[in-house]
Every structure is written in structure tokens, then in C-alpha cells.
Tab-separated table of C-alpha atoms and ligand atoms in Angstrom:
chain	number	residue	atom	x	y	z
A	15	UNK	CA	0.029	0.053	0.062
A	16	UNK	CA	1.372	3.468	-0.891
A	17	UNK	CA	1.950	5.625	2.183
A	18	UNK	CA	1.832	9.400	2.570
A	19	UNK	CA	5.363	9.547	3.904
A	20	UNK	CA	8.778	10.340	2.682
A	21	UNK	CA	11.788	8.157	3.704
A	22	UNK	CA	15.110	9.865	3.890
A	23	UNK	CA	18.457	8.207	4.363
A	24	UNK	CA	21.210	10.288	5.882
A	25	UNK	CA	24.371	9.104	3.997
A	26	UNK	CA	26.432	10.794	6.559
A	27	UNK	CA	25.207	8.459	9.360
A	28	UNK	CA	23.343	5.709	7.611
A	29	UNK	CA	20.278	6.584	9.686
A	30	UNK	CA	16.865	6.587	8.001
A	31	UNK	CA	13.850	8.759	8.810
A	32	UNK	CA	10.156	8.526	7.813
A	33	UNK	CA	8.523	11.856	7.534
A	34	UNK	CA	4.760	12.407	6.993
A	35	UNK	CA	3.697	14.155	3.613
A	36	UNK	CA	0.610	16.383	4.088
A	37	UNK	CA	-0.852	18.394	1.202
A	38	UNK	CA	2.182	17.747	-0.791
A	39	UNK	CA	4.590	19.158	1.785
A	40	UNK	CA	6.849	17.883	4.483
A	41	UNK	CA	7.297	20.040	7.569
A	42	UNK	CA	10.772	21.783	7.624
A	43	UNK	CA	10.846	21.195	11.469
A	44	UNK	CA	10.689	17.355	10.947
A	45	UNK	CA	14.066	17.651	9.209
A	46	UNK	CA	15.716	18.979	12.578
A	47	UNK	CA	15.866	15.510	14.007
A	48	UNK	CA	18.294	14.585	11.277
A	49	UNK	CA	21.681	15.186	12.947
A	50	UNK	CA	25.072	13.748	12.734
A	51	UNK	CA	25.691	13.918	16.529
A	52	UNK	CA	24.499	15.640	19.712
A	53	UNK	CA	26.288	19.053	18.811
A	54	UNK	CA	24.619	19.184	15.403
A	55	UNK	CA	21.762	21.698	15.215
A	56	UNK	CA	19.819	19.540	12.848
A	57	UNK	CA	19.123	19.632	9.130
A	58	UNK	CA	17.608	22.827	7.666
A	59	UNK	CA	16.349	23.662	4.044
A	60	UNK	CA	18.161	26.447	2.311
A	61	UNK	CA	15.659	28.481	0.146
A	62	UNK	CA	16.579	32.126	-0.806
A	63	UNK	CA	13.558	33.950	-2.160
A	64	UNK	CA	11.210	31.237	-0.847
A	65	UNK	CA	11.164	29.487	-4.251
A	66	UNK	CA	9.832	26.245	-2.816
A	67	UNK	CA	8.674	26.989	0.648
A	68	UNK	CA	5.029	27.391	1.758
A	69	UNK	CA	5.052	29.782	4.741
A	70	UNK	CA	1.373	29.250	5.677
A	71	UNK	CA	-1.692	27.359	5.188
A	72	UNK	CA	-4.202	29.654	3.372
A	73	UNK	CA	-7.898	29.504	2.453
A	74	UNK	CA	-8.033	32.798	0.572
A	75	UNK	CA	-6.575	32.639	-2.963
A	76	UNK	CA	-5.945	29.616	-5.132
A	77	UNK	CA	-3.536	29.870	-8.162
A	78	UNK	CA	-2.693	27.020	-10.652
A	79	UNK	CA	0.007	28.690	-12.702
A	80	UNK	CA	0.242	25.756	-15.319
A	81	UNK	CA	-3.493	25.956	-16.117
A	82	UNK	CA	-3.856	29.730	-15.722
A	83	UNK	CA	-6.486	29.524	-12.877
A	84	UNK	CA	-6.959	32.198	-10.225
A	85	UNK	CA	-9.759	31.850	-7.565
A	86	UNK	CA	-10.717	34.009	-4.591
A	87	UNK	CA	-12.237	31.821	-1.863
A	88	UNK	CA	-13.135	29.254	-4.461
A	89	UNK	CA	-14.817	31.693	-6.830
A	90	UNK	CA	-13.142	31.923	-10.288
A	91	UNK	CA	-11.699	35.392	-10.961
A	92	UNK	CA	-13.707	35.437	-14.362
A	93	UNK	CA	-17.032	35.264	-12.486
A	94	UNK	CA	-15.989	37.785	-9.857
A	95	UNK	CA	-14.883	40.149	-12.617
A	96	UNK	CA	-18.200	39.757	-14.488
A	97	UNK	CA	-20.533	39.841	-11.656
A	98	UNK	CA	-19.023	41.343	-8.519
A	99	UNK	CA	-17.784	44.776	-7.297
A	100	UNK	CA	-14.470	45.456	-5.583
A	101	UNK	CA	-16.219	46.325	-2.211
A	102	UNK	CA	-18.090	42.974	-2.466
A	103	UNK	CA	-14.929	41.077	-3.382
A	104	UNK	CA	-13.122	42.601	-0.526
A	105	UNK	CA	-15.887	41.245	1.794
A	106	UNK	CA	-15.449	37.811	0.171
A	107	UNK	CA	-11.553	37.892	0.834
A	108	UNK	CA	-11.919	39.028	4.301
A	109	UNK	CA	-14.952	37.142	5.519
A	110	UNK	CA	-14.583	34.070	3.352
A	111	UNK	CA	-18.086	34.114	1.876
A	112	UNK	CA	-20.081	36.487	-0.436
A	113	UNK	CA	-22.304	38.868	1.600
A	114	UNK	CA	-26.028	38.920	1.616
A	115	UNK	CA	-27.766	42.038	0.523
A	116	UNK	CA	-28.062	43.352	4.078
A	117	UNK	CA	-24.468	42.457	4.873
A	118	UNK	CA	-23.169	44.246	1.815
A	119	UNK	CA	-25.145	47.242	2.684
A	120	UNK	CA	-23.761	47.434	6.100
A	121	UNK	CA	-20.110	46.765	4.812
A	122	UNK	CA	-20.298	49.359	2.114
A	123	UNK	CA	-21.816	51.782	4.415
A	124	UNK	CA	-19.291	51.390	7.108
A	125	UNK	CA	-16.407	51.668	4.565
A	126	UNK	CA	-17.912	54.935	3.127
A	127	UNK	CA	-18.307	56.322	6.788
A	128	UNK	CA	-14.495	56.016	7.179
A	129	UNK	CA	-13.551	57.695	3.774
A	130	UNK	CA	-12.661	60.915	5.685
A	131	UNK	CA	-9.142	61.284	7.136
A	132	UNK	CA	-8.159	63.529	10.024
A	133	UNK	CA	-7.321	67.010	8.965
A	134	UNK	CA	-3.912	66.670	10.302
A	135	UNK	CA	-3.059	64.103	7.518
A	136	UNK	CA	-3.064	67.207	5.111
A	137	UNK	CA	-0.119	68.626	7.072
A	138	UNK	CA	1.799	65.434	6.513
A	139	UNK	CA	1.027	65.498	2.739
A	140	UNK	CA	1.745	69.321	2.585
A	141	UNK	CA	5.343	68.561	4.074
A	142	UNK	CA	6.260	66.557	0.911
A	143	UNK	CA	8.366	68.136	-1.730
A	144	UNK	CA	6.445	69.125	-4.994
A	145	UNK	CA	7.702	66.223	-6.963
A	146	UNK	CA	7.536	63.520	-4.159
A	147	UNK	CA	6.469	60.107	-5.570
A	148	UNK	CA	2.845	59.240	-4.624
A	149	UNK	CA	3.812	55.886	-3.421
A	150	UNK	CA	6.309	57.428	-0.895
A	151	UNK	CA	3.612	59.668	0.316
A	152	UNK	CA	1.134	56.733	0.601
A	153	UNK	CA	3.705	54.673	2.572
A	154	UNK	CA	4.156	57.527	5.048
A	155	UNK	CA	0.480	58.563	5.545
A	156	UNK	CA	-0.908	55.042	6.059
A	157	UNK	CA	1.894	54.459	8.487
A	158	UNK	CA	1.038	57.710	10.201
A	159	UNK	CA	-2.559	56.555	10.653
A	160	UNK	CA	-1.241	54.215	13.338
A	161	UNK	CA	-0.558	57.329	15.534
A	162	UNK	CA	-4.119	58.545	15.121
A	163	UNK	CA	-5.764	55.167	16.129
A	164	UNK	CA	-3.973	53.867	19.143
A	165	UNK	CA	-6.798	51.350	19.625
A	166	UNK	CA	-5.476	49.664	16.567
A	167	UNK	CA	-3.012	47.731	18.746
A	168	UNK	CA	-5.823	45.722	20.141
A	169	UNK	CA	-5.331	43.255	17.245
A	170	UNK	CA	-6.951	40.280	19.091
A	171	UNK	CA	-10.187	42.128	19.884
A	172	UNK	CA	-12.460	41.213	16.915
A	173	UNK	CA	-14.690	44.439	17.079
A	174	UNK	CA	-11.491	46.663	17.278
A	175	UNK	CA	-9.959	44.707	14.395
A	176	UNK	CA	-13.001	45.264	12.270
A	177	UNK	CA	-12.926	48.927	13.053
A	178	UNK	CA	-9.352	49.116	11.573
A	179	UNK	CA	-10.433	47.227	8.620
A	180	UNK	CA	-13.162	49.758	7.842
A	181	UNK	CA	-10.795	52.565	8.396
A	182	UNK	CA	-8.043	50.935	6.138
A	183	UNK	CA	-10.368	50.203	3.259
A	184	UNK	CA	-12.095	53.590	3.631
A	185	UNK	CA	-9.025	55.697	3.944
A	186	UNK	CA	-6.655	54.299	1.415
A	187	UNK	CA	-8.357	56.000	-1.662
A	188	UNK	CA	-8.375	59.265	0.284
A	189	UNK	CA	-4.623	59.149	1.096
A	190	UNK	CA	-3.997	58.253	-2.523
A	191	UNK	CA	-6.109	61.085	-3.947
A	192	UNK	CA	-4.442	63.551	-1.410
A	193	UNK	CA	-0.978	62.412	-2.665
A	194	UNK	CA	-2.101	62.745	-6.434
A	195	UNK	CA	-3.547	66.269	-5.797
A	196	UNK	CA	-0.438	67.361	-3.938
A	197	UNK	CA	1.831	66.476	-6.692
A	198	UNK	CA	-0.442	68.386	-9.097
A	199	UNK	CA	-0.441	71.435	-6.896
A	200	UNK	CA	-4.296	71.215	-6.436
A	201	UNK	CA	-6.294	71.580	-3.260
A	202	UNK	CA	-7.390	68.402	-1.565
A	203	UNK	CA	-11.021	67.300	-2.430
A	204	UNK	CA	-13.001	65.860	0.420
A	205	UNK	CA	-14.497	62.406	-0.013
A	206	UNK	CA	-18.222	61.879	-0.461
A	207	UNK	CA	-19.752	58.949	1.427
A	208	UNK	CA	-22.750	59.036	-0.887
A	209	UNK	CA	-20.722	57.884	-3.820
A	210	UNK	CA	-19.545	54.333	-4.520
A	211	UNK	CA	-16.019	53.249	-3.547
A	212	UNK	CA	-14.574	53.875	-6.998
A	213	UNK	CA	-16.848	56.666	-7.948
A	214	UNK	CA	-15.839	58.560	-4.801
A	215	UNK	CA	-12.098	57.931	-5.545
A	216	UNK	CA	-12.250	59.244	-9.139
A	217	UNK	CA	-14.224	62.191	-8.027
A	218	UNK	CA	-11.585	63.053	-5.355
A	219	UNK	CA	-9.077	63.000	-8.278
A	220	UNK	CA	-11.048	64.899	-10.820
A	221	UNK	CA	-12.958	67.524	-8.741
A	222	UNK	CA	-12.206	70.833	-10.111
A	223	UNK	CA	-10.918	73.387	-7.673
A	224	UNK	CA	-13.651	75.682	-6.658
A	225	UNK	CA	-16.344	73.947	-8.627
A	226	UNK	CA	-19.733	73.880	-6.912
A	227	UNK	CA	-20.926	70.809	-8.853
A	228	UNK	CA	-19.789	67.401	-7.846
A	229	UNK	CA	-17.465	65.686	-10.260
A	230	UNK	CA	-19.446	62.726	-12.003
A	231	UNK	CA	-17.245	60.014	-13.261
A	232	UNK	CA	-17.898	58.260	-16.623
A	233	UNK	CA	-19.711	54.888	-15.718
A	234	UNK	CA	-17.765	52.963	-18.205
A	235	UNK	CA	-14.419	54.281	-16.641
A	236	UNK	CA	-15.706	53.652	-13.103
A	237	UNK	CA	-16.561	50.172	-13.926
A	238	UNK	CA	-13.302	49.486	-15.693
A	239	UNK	CA	-11.459	50.781	-12.535
A	240	UNK	CA	-13.577	48.729	-10.202
A	241	UNK	CA	-12.761	45.647	-12.320
A	242	UNK	CA	-9.124	46.428	-12.235
A	243	UNK	CA	-9.327	46.615	-8.350
A	244	UNK	CA	-11.036	43.259	-8.354
A	245	UNK	CA	-8.174	41.676	-10.399
A	246	UNK	CA	-5.586	43.132	-8.159
A	247	UNK	CA	-7.249	42.493	-4.968
A	248	UNK	CA	-5.209	39.439	-3.854
A	249	UNK	CA	-2.563	37.054	-5.256
A	250	UNK	CA	-1.610	34.746	-2.449
A	251	UNK	CA	2.006	34.888	-0.981
A	252	UNK	CA	3.568	37.601	-3.164
A	253	UNK	CA	6.320	39.984	-2.049
A	254	UNK	CA	3.981	42.595	-0.441
A	255	UNK	CA	1.653	40.011	1.161
A	256	UNK	CA	4.801	38.363	2.640
A	257	UNK	CA	5.715	41.680	3.972
A	258	UNK	CA	2.243	42.275	5.452
A	259	UNK	CA	2.474	38.932	7.188
A	260	UNK	CA	5.965	39.257	8.316
A	261	UNK	CA	5.424	42.677	10.037
A	262	UNK	CA	1.940	41.490	11.267
A	263	UNK	CA	3.614	38.496	12.883
A	264	UNK	CA	5.324	40.816	15.376
A	265	UNK	CA	1.797	42.018	16.394
A	266	UNK	CA	2.341	45.459	14.951
A	267	UNK	CA	-0.757	47.412	14.194
A	268	UNK	CA	-2.359	46.975	10.775
A	269	UNK	CA	-1.533	50.552	9.655
A	270	UNK	CA	2.206	49.870	10.199
A	271	UNK	CA	1.945	46.429	8.500
A	272	UNK	CA	0.135	48.015	5.468
A	273	UNK	CA	2.773	50.645	5.279
A	274	UNK	CA	5.444	47.930	4.930
A	275	UNK	CA	3.391	46.001	2.346
A	276	UNK	CA	2.892	49.271	0.392
A	277	UNK	CA	6.734	49.858	0.542
A	278	UNK	CA	7.241	46.249	-0.821
A	279	UNK	CA	4.842	46.938	-3.709
A	280	UNK	CA	6.712	50.081	-4.647
A	281	UNK	CA	9.545	48.167	-5.998
A	282	UNK	CA	9.767	47.839	-9.817
A	283	UNK	CA	9.983	44.103	-9.646
A	284	UNK	CA	6.412	44.045	-8.000
A	285	UNK	CA	4.175	47.069	-8.691
A	286	UNK	CA	6.017	48.796	-11.302
A	287	UNK	CA	6.063	46.479	-14.298
A	288	UNK	CA	3.110	48.108	-16.211
A	289	UNK	CA	5.130	51.362	-16.403
A	290	UNK	CA	7.885	49.319	-18.182
A	291	UNK	CA	5.364	48.032	-20.573
A	292	UNK	CA	4.362	51.410	-21.591
A	293	UNK	CA	8.004	52.466	-22.013
A	294	UNK	CA	8.489	49.378	-24.296
A	295	UNK	CA	5.467	49.982	-26.447
A	296	UNK	CA	6.446	53.630	-26.875
A	297	UNK	CA	10.044	52.553	-27.847
A	298	UNK	CA	8.626	50.059	-30.397
A	299	UNK	CA	6.559	52.889	-31.702
A	300	UNK	CA	4.874	51.196	-34.728
A	301	UNK	CA	3.646	47.681	-35.798
A	302	UNK	CA	6.230	47.528	-38.428
A	303	UNK	CA	9.061	47.505	-35.876
A	304	UNK	CA	7.671	44.677	-33.748
A	305	UNK	CA	9.562	41.774	-35.643
A	306	UNK	CA	12.863	43.606	-35.040
A	307	UNK	CA	12.020	44.005	-31.356
A	308	UNK	CA	11.110	40.382	-31.046
A	309	UNK	CA	14.488	39.412	-32.501
A	310	UNK	CA	16.212	41.432	-29.964
A	311	UNK	CA	14.246	39.746	-27.149
A	312	UNK	CA	15.103	36.400	-28.581
A	313	UNK	CA	18.842	37.184	-28.708
A	314	UNK	CA	18.721	37.899	-24.971
A	315	UNK	CA	19.353	41.587	-25.398
A	316	UNK	CA	15.927	42.496	-23.954
A	317	UNK	CA	13.041	41.179	-22.015
A	318	UNK	CA	9.513	41.528	-23.349
A	319	UNK	CA	7.872	43.434	-20.561
A	320	UNK	CA	4.445	42.294	-19.391
A	321	UNK	CA	5.346	38.801	-20.524
A	322	UNK	CA	6.216	35.877	-18.210
A	323	UNK	CA	5.390	35.261	-14.526
A	324	UNK	CA	7.052	33.246	-11.718
A	325	UNK	CA	3.754	31.423	-11.176
A	326	UNK	CA	1.739	31.455	-14.412
A	327	UNK	CA	3.266	29.233	-17.228
A	328	UNK	CA	-0.007	29.823	-19.068
A	329	UNK	CA	-1.926	32.907	-20.056
A	330	UNK	CA	-2.473	35.016	-16.830
A	331	UNK	CA	-6.235	34.905	-16.425
A	332	UNK	CA	-6.297	38.506	-15.350
A	333	UNK	CA	-4.617	39.673	-18.472
A	334	UNK	CA	-7.498	38.169	-20.619
A	335	UNK	CA	-10.093	40.144	-18.634
A	336	UNK	CA	-8.120	43.359	-18.813
A	337	UNK	CA	-7.515	42.890	-22.625
A	338	UNK	CA	-11.304	43.080	-23.095
A	339	UNK	CA	-11.774	45.889	-20.637
A	340	UNK	CA	-9.057	47.927	-22.534
A	341	UNK	CA	-11.391	47.977	-25.742
A	342	UNK	CA	-14.295	49.434	-23.728
A	343	UNK	CA	-12.246	51.961	-22.062
A	344	UNK	CA	-10.579	53.167	-25.359
A	345	UNK	CA	-14.156	53.481	-26.881
A	346	UNK	CA	-14.828	56.269	-24.342
A	347	UNK	CA	-11.326	57.832	-24.209
A	348	UNK	CA	-10.404	57.517	-27.758
A	349	UNK	CA	-8.163	54.883	-29.531
A	350	UNK	CA	-4.558	54.328	-28.297
A	351	UNK	CA	-1.883	53.437	-30.785
A	352	UNK	CA	-0.198	51.638	-27.935
A	353	UNK	CA	-3.055	49.141	-27.764
A	354	UNK	CA	-2.667	48.405	-31.547
A	355	UNK	CA	0.884	47.664	-30.957
A	356	UNK	CA	0.242	45.576	-27.858
A	357	UNK	CA	-2.229	43.403	-29.650
A	358	UNK	CA	0.047	42.800	-32.530
A	359	UNK	CA	3.052	42.148	-30.278
A	360	UNK	CA	0.969	39.526	-28.416
A	361	UNK	CA	-0.141	37.987	-31.597
A	362	UNK	CA	3.444	37.566	-32.893
A	363	UNK	CA	4.805	36.460	-29.658
A	364	UNK	CA	2.183	33.812	-28.920
A	365	UNK	CA	2.971	32.171	-32.306
A	366	UNK	CA	6.721	32.279	-31.862
A	367	UNK	CA	8.654	29.220	-30.916
A	368	UNK	CA	10.878	31.015	-28.277
A	369	UNK	CA	7.853	32.181	-26.330
A	370	UNK	CA	6.020	28.766	-26.703
A	371	UNK	CA	9.188	27.037	-25.409
A	372	UNK	CA	9.744	29.288	-22.532
A	373	UNK	CA	5.971	29.341	-21.587
A	374	UNK	CA	5.863	33.014	-21.819
A	375	UNK	CA	2.393	34.581	-21.937
A	376	UNK	CA	1.000	38.121	-21.215
A	377	UNK	CA	0.731	38.899	-17.463
A	378	UNK	CA	-1.590	41.298	-15.676
A	379	UNK	CA	0.782	44.172	-16.411
A	380	UNK	CA	0.736	43.854	-20.279
A	381	UNK	CA	-2.615	45.776	-20.681
A	382	UNK	CA	-3.264	47.530	-17.254
A	383	UNK	CA	-0.789	50.385	-18.023
A	384	UNK	CA	-2.545	51.102	-21.281
A	385	UNK	CA	-5.948	51.498	-19.396
A	386	UNK	CA	-4.563	53.619	-16.701
A	387	UNK	CA	-2.870	55.866	-19.186
A	388	UNK	CA	-5.996	56.107	-21.296
A	389	UNK	CA	-7.902	57.120	-18.077
A	390	UNK	CA	-5.408	59.966	-17.548
A	391	UNK	CA	-3.437	58.671	-14.600
A	392	UNK	CA	0.203	59.654	-14.448
A	393	UNK	CA	2.556	56.712	-14.399
A	394	UNK	CA	3.511	57.342	-10.861
A	395	UNK	CA	-0.117	56.589	-9.772
A	396	UNK	CA	-0.123	53.013	-11.272
A	397	UNK	CA	1.386	51.316	-8.168
A	398	UNK	CA	-0.830	53.545	-5.959
A	399	UNK	CA	-3.964	52.069	-7.638
A	400	UNK	CA	-2.542	48.628	-7.187
A	401	UNK	CA	-2.007	49.377	-3.405
A	402	UNK	CA	-5.616	50.473	-2.898
A	403	UNK	CA	-6.841	47.291	-4.342
A	404	UNK	CA	-4.388	44.990	-2.692
A	405	UNK	CA	-5.209	46.428	0.702
A	406	UNK	CA	-8.264	44.038	0.670
A	407	UNK	CA	-5.965	41.123	0.272
A	408	UNK	CA	-3.353	42.234	2.740
A	409	UNK	CA	-6.143	42.604	5.320
A	410	UNK	CA	-7.579	39.142	4.619
A	411	UNK	CA	-4.044	37.514	4.788
A	412	UNK	CA	-3.143	39.483	8.043
A	413	UNK	CA	-6.453	38.376	9.719
A	414	UNK	CA	-5.784	34.739	8.710
A	415	UNK	CA	-2.291	34.996	10.059
A	416	UNK	CA	-3.507	36.351	13.511
A	417	UNK	CA	-6.184	33.548	13.823
A	418	UNK	CA	-3.742	30.842	12.801
A	419	UNK	CA	-2.675	29.014	15.939
A	420	UNK	CA	0.450	27.571	14.159
A	421	UNK	CA	1.821	30.998	13.281
A	422	UNK	CA	4.577	32.735	15.372
A	423	UNK	CA	6.699	35.735	14.706
A	424	UNK	CA	8.416	35.335	11.307
A	425	UNK	CA	11.975	34.524	11.845
A	426	UNK	CA	13.868	32.632	9.129
A	427	UNK	CA	17.133	30.844	9.703
A	428	UNK	CA	20.397	31.543	7.910
A	429	UNK	CA	23.526	29.726	6.808
A	430	UNK	CA	26.403	31.739	8.291
A	431	UNK	CA	29.219	32.029	5.808
A	432	UNK	CA	31.253	34.763	7.626
A	433	UNK	CA	34.520	34.663	9.521
A	434	UNK	CA	35.231	32.040	12.063
A	435	UNK	CA	35.937	33.542	15.582
A	436	UNK	CA	38.791	36.124	15.603
A	437	UNK	CA	40.419	38.398	18.100
A	438	UNK	CA	39.559	42.130	18.272
A	439	UNK	CA	42.485	44.126	16.559
A	440	UNK	CA	43.354	47.588	18.220
A	441	UNK	CA	42.955	50.560	15.843
A	442	UNK	CA	46.638	51.211	15.560
A	443	UNK	CA	47.275	47.689	14.383
A	444	UNK	CA	44.707	47.602	11.599
A	445	UNK	CA	45.359	47.479	7.884
A	446	UNK	CA	42.808	48.992	5.507
A	447	UNK	CA	41.078	46.332	3.554
B	26	LIG	N1	10.976	38.170	-22.211
B	26	LIG	C1	11.957	37.254	-22.688
B	26	LIG	N2	12.337	36.205	-22.147
B	26	LIG	C2	11.911	35.837	-20.931
B	26	LIG	C3	10.926	36.799	-20.300
B	26	LIG	C4	10.493	37.860	-21.099
B	26	LIG	N3	9.610	38.645	-20.518
B	26	LIG	N4	10.698	36.190	-19.122
B	26	LIG	C5	11.293	35.175	-18.929
B	26	LIG	N5	12.101	34.951	-19.983
B	26	LIG	C6	12.928	33.805	-20.199
B	26	LIG	C7	14.349	33.987	-19.503
B	26	LIG	O1	15.344	34.671	-20.305
B	26	LIG	C8	14.666	32.621	-19.133
B	26	LIG	O2	15.242	31.962	-20.432
B	26	LIG	P1	16.411	30.831	-20.344
B	26	LIG	O3	15.828	29.705	-19.500
B	26	LIG	O4	16.623	30.539	-21.852
B	26	LIG	O5	17.473	31.616	-19.577
B	26	LIG	C9	13.431	31.905	-18.917
B	26	LIG	O6	12.386	32.676	-19.711
B	26	LIG	C10	13.013	31.883	-17.381
B	26	LIG	O7	13.147	33.201	-16.924
B	26	LIG	P2	13.269	33.530	-15.314
B	26	LIG	O8	13.738	34.944	-15.138
B	26	LIG	O9	13.992	32.456	-14.589
B	26	LIG	O10	11.712	33.456	-14.891
B	26	LIG	P3	11.167	33.903	-13.560
B	26	LIG	O11	10.068	33.120	-13.163
B	26	LIG	O12	12.245	34.100	-12.489
B	26	LIG	O13	10.711	35.367	-13.863
B	26	LIG	C11	9.566	37.366	-14.450
B	26	LIG	C12	9.459	35.919	-13.894
B	26	LIG	C13	10.381	38.226	-13.453
B	26	LIG	C14	8.065	38.007	-14.314
B	26	LIG	C15	10.038	37.404	-15.847
B	26	LIG	O14	9.201	36.671	-16.753
B	26	LIG	C16	10.158	38.839	-16.364
B	26	LIG	O15	11.200	39.479	-16.137
B	26	LIG	N6	9.039	39.382	-17.100
B	26	LIG	C17	9.062	40.708	-17.555
B	26	LIG	C18	8.794	41.600	-16.536
B	26	LIG	C19	7.299	41.566	-16.103
B	26	LIG	O16	6.401	41.667	-16.917
B	26	LIG	N7	6.978	41.647	-14.767
B	26	LIG	C20	5.562	41.599	-14.279
B	26	LIG	C21	5.314	40.392	-13.621
B	26	LIG	S1	3.612	40.240	-13.081
B	26	LIG	C22	3.467	41.128	-11.575
B	26	LIG	O17	4.572	41.164	-10.827
B	26	LIG	C23	2.297	41.728	-11.009
């Protein structure tokens, strides 16, 4: 009879060990018993960048990268994109189930009631230089919220935790809009709790200074941004989520943990790839120049930005949905030569042997930058939009971490490769190295 175990023979000692295999994993701590003697610490795994290490058991997001599947709480991303809203999806991610009508009303109402930020936040934003990056401003202001809400330290008190969730979801768009208006030299526009989550955000960005009439967003653009927020709401254990969980594991308050996650998202390897796609499409410039560009990619001179993914070795399901959305946005905003180049580039690359062999398909960033640009967002705001949406996933993952009895403060091991012990050298005897 096959057994769900793994037998390991240590050739250093000849000893044999049988370890249980659960959900396709062995427990790293089970390796600790494998020792060569009493002064041996025990066997560890070495896994820089967590290439093959599960850091948690999670019931939030499922990805099958080979098949191109993404599900939140079991629901296919395609269905959520077609039938849900970002606010409803955030509820699903955080509570684990879709809300009833009454639950959704209460949820949306509570989030809207927390759109407003303390007036002192404006002073923080005012303090930034005129060309400060909005992501830097967002990292600082969301971290600063921790000082306004001292009760947020009560992370094991469910009502208090829920209060912070409302605050975080409600205030992230306001902080983002303040950062945007500051970088444009515009007065801050107050949020309007009567508007939808995304409608309110667009209105805070677009409100004309001194205008009496409220800014009314175009419904097609509002829906497209809501859709993009759904698609970016969670993506299991990525770099920023890992930062959220790692900081959360020390029991820091959620505002500090979201500041850390936002900082992780700021990096060009994570939240900044769609900007690179725009640069690339502009550099290509016309459909005729695509074959030449592909040649340069195949020779190893360049990477095709917006193609390839660590997890997806198939079409990123989010890219398919965004590709469709790009068409409806451009019907409103006017056509973009960049979309024509992107579509042709995709067509040529997907038929090319190099891309087929390397399993390189468009990822979420291939089309999202085109939509954001068509909607009038400056490039620096792209990762900010990502951060607003991903806050829902960060919160869900943080809450799961706190309620998981197996979790402790995140504290990886290392393989020390430095000097062996040596005697201190007095300063007059040192030689410059
Ligand atoms: N263009 C051309 N070749 C590529 C590309 C690409 N975009 N991506 C990977 N390859 C090739 C590599 O050259 C390598 O080829 P080789 O085996 O012949 O040497 C092979 O595919 C594997 O590449 P790795 O870098 O090992 O793949 P990894 O899983 O580490 O990288 C990554 C994934 C970083 C996303 C990569 O595909 C890439 O750089 N893509 C472009 C940037 C991009 O679009 N990033 C956004 C990702 S989505 C997100 O973060 C939200």
C-alpha cells in the first residue's frame, strides 16, 4: 500500500527517517531530527527567495499557474470580474463568503463612513516636496494613521480589528487622492460617502478646484477601474503580502503592516512592471518595428515586458479580462496606438517558438498600464492604484495569520558564511582592507 510519507536516508550517518507528507509538503521542522551527533543543530532547508517553501496554510486565494487558474475563496476570477464589485470582493476575501444584500449594505456603508481622514493628515502631505512620488507619500501617510488610532494595537479584539479594517479600506483611496492632488498642486478634495467606492475615488481625483457641482465619473471608466481593483485584490503569497504577514507576525498594528506592504509593492519588480510595458510600447513605436524588437528579445538583449510570470506558465487569467476591458475604455477615451502595438506584439509573440518553449504569456501588467494611461493617470499613480486594491488582500491575509494557531513571529534561519571567531584588533594595528 502506498503511504503518505517520505523516507530519507542520511548518508552521513546511515540513519533513516520517515516523515509524513501532508498536502504535498513535508514540515521543515521534521528535518531538525536529522543530525550527525549531539552537537549538530539538525538539518535545515536553504531556500533564498522562498522558491519552494510554503510559509502558511491559506484558504484565501488559489492559483494554478500551469493551467492559468485564479480563484478567490473558491470563486473563479472570471466570475467575480463579470458579476461582483471591488467592495463585495473585499468582503469575500476578508470574511470568506459572499455577503447577503443586508451584509453588503452594512459593509459598504461602514467603509464609506470611514472615507474621511483626520485634517492633520493634510499637514503630512503638505510637508512633501512638490515632486515626491505618490507611493512614498502613501507609505508615510498610511503608517501615520497608526498614531491617530492607538486602539489599532488591540489586534486580538475582533470588534476593534473590524474597526481598523473599515478605516483602512475607507481611507486608502483618500490618502491616494491627497497624494495625487499634492503632486499636481491642487487643493485636496474631500471624499463623499454618498458615492460608490471607486466613484468617490475618481471624484476626489477629478474634482475641479472651486467647482460647486460634484465631479461625476464616466460609468464605463468607473466600472473599468472597479474591475481592475477586483483583479488586483489578492494574489496569495507575493512579495508585499509576505511583508504584510511578516510585520503582522510581530503583532504590529495593521496601519504599520500595510505601510510595510505598500513599501514592498513600490519596488519595480513588483508594482512597477506596467510602467515598463508602456515604455517598451513607446520604444517600439509602430507595428512594423515589432519583428525587429522580438528578434532582440530572442537574442537575450531585452525582455519582453508584461510577458512571463514566476507562477503562471500559461495565459495570466487577469490579462485576458483586462484585454477586453481595454477595448471598452478606449471606446470612451479614444483609441490608443499603444493598444494596437500591444495586440500585434501579443499575436506575434504567442505564435513564436521562443515564447512557446519558454511558456511566456502576457501577464496582468501587459494591458493594465494602457488602460490607466488612457484614463489619464500619471505613471507614478499606477502602483498606488495597485496598493488601494491589494489592501483588501493584505487585510484578509493578516487576519488569517492572526487567527492561525500555528503562526509565530516570522524569523527565518540563515546559513552563516562569515569569518570564524577572531580576536579584536586595536585601531593602531589595523590594515585598511
Ligand atoms: N522576455 C523574454 N524572455 C523571458 C521573459 C520575458 N519577459 N521572461 C522570462 N524569459 C526567459 C528568460 O530569459 C529565461 O530564459 P532561459 O531559461 O533561456 O535563460 C526563462 O524565460 C525563465 O526566466 P526567469 O527569469 O528564470 O523566470 P522567473 O520566473 O524568475 O521570472 C518574471 C518571472 C520576473 C516575471 C520574468 O518573466 C520577467 O522578467 N518578465 C518581464 C517583467 C514583467 O512583466 N514583470 C511583471 C510580472 S507580473 C507582476 O509582478 C504583477
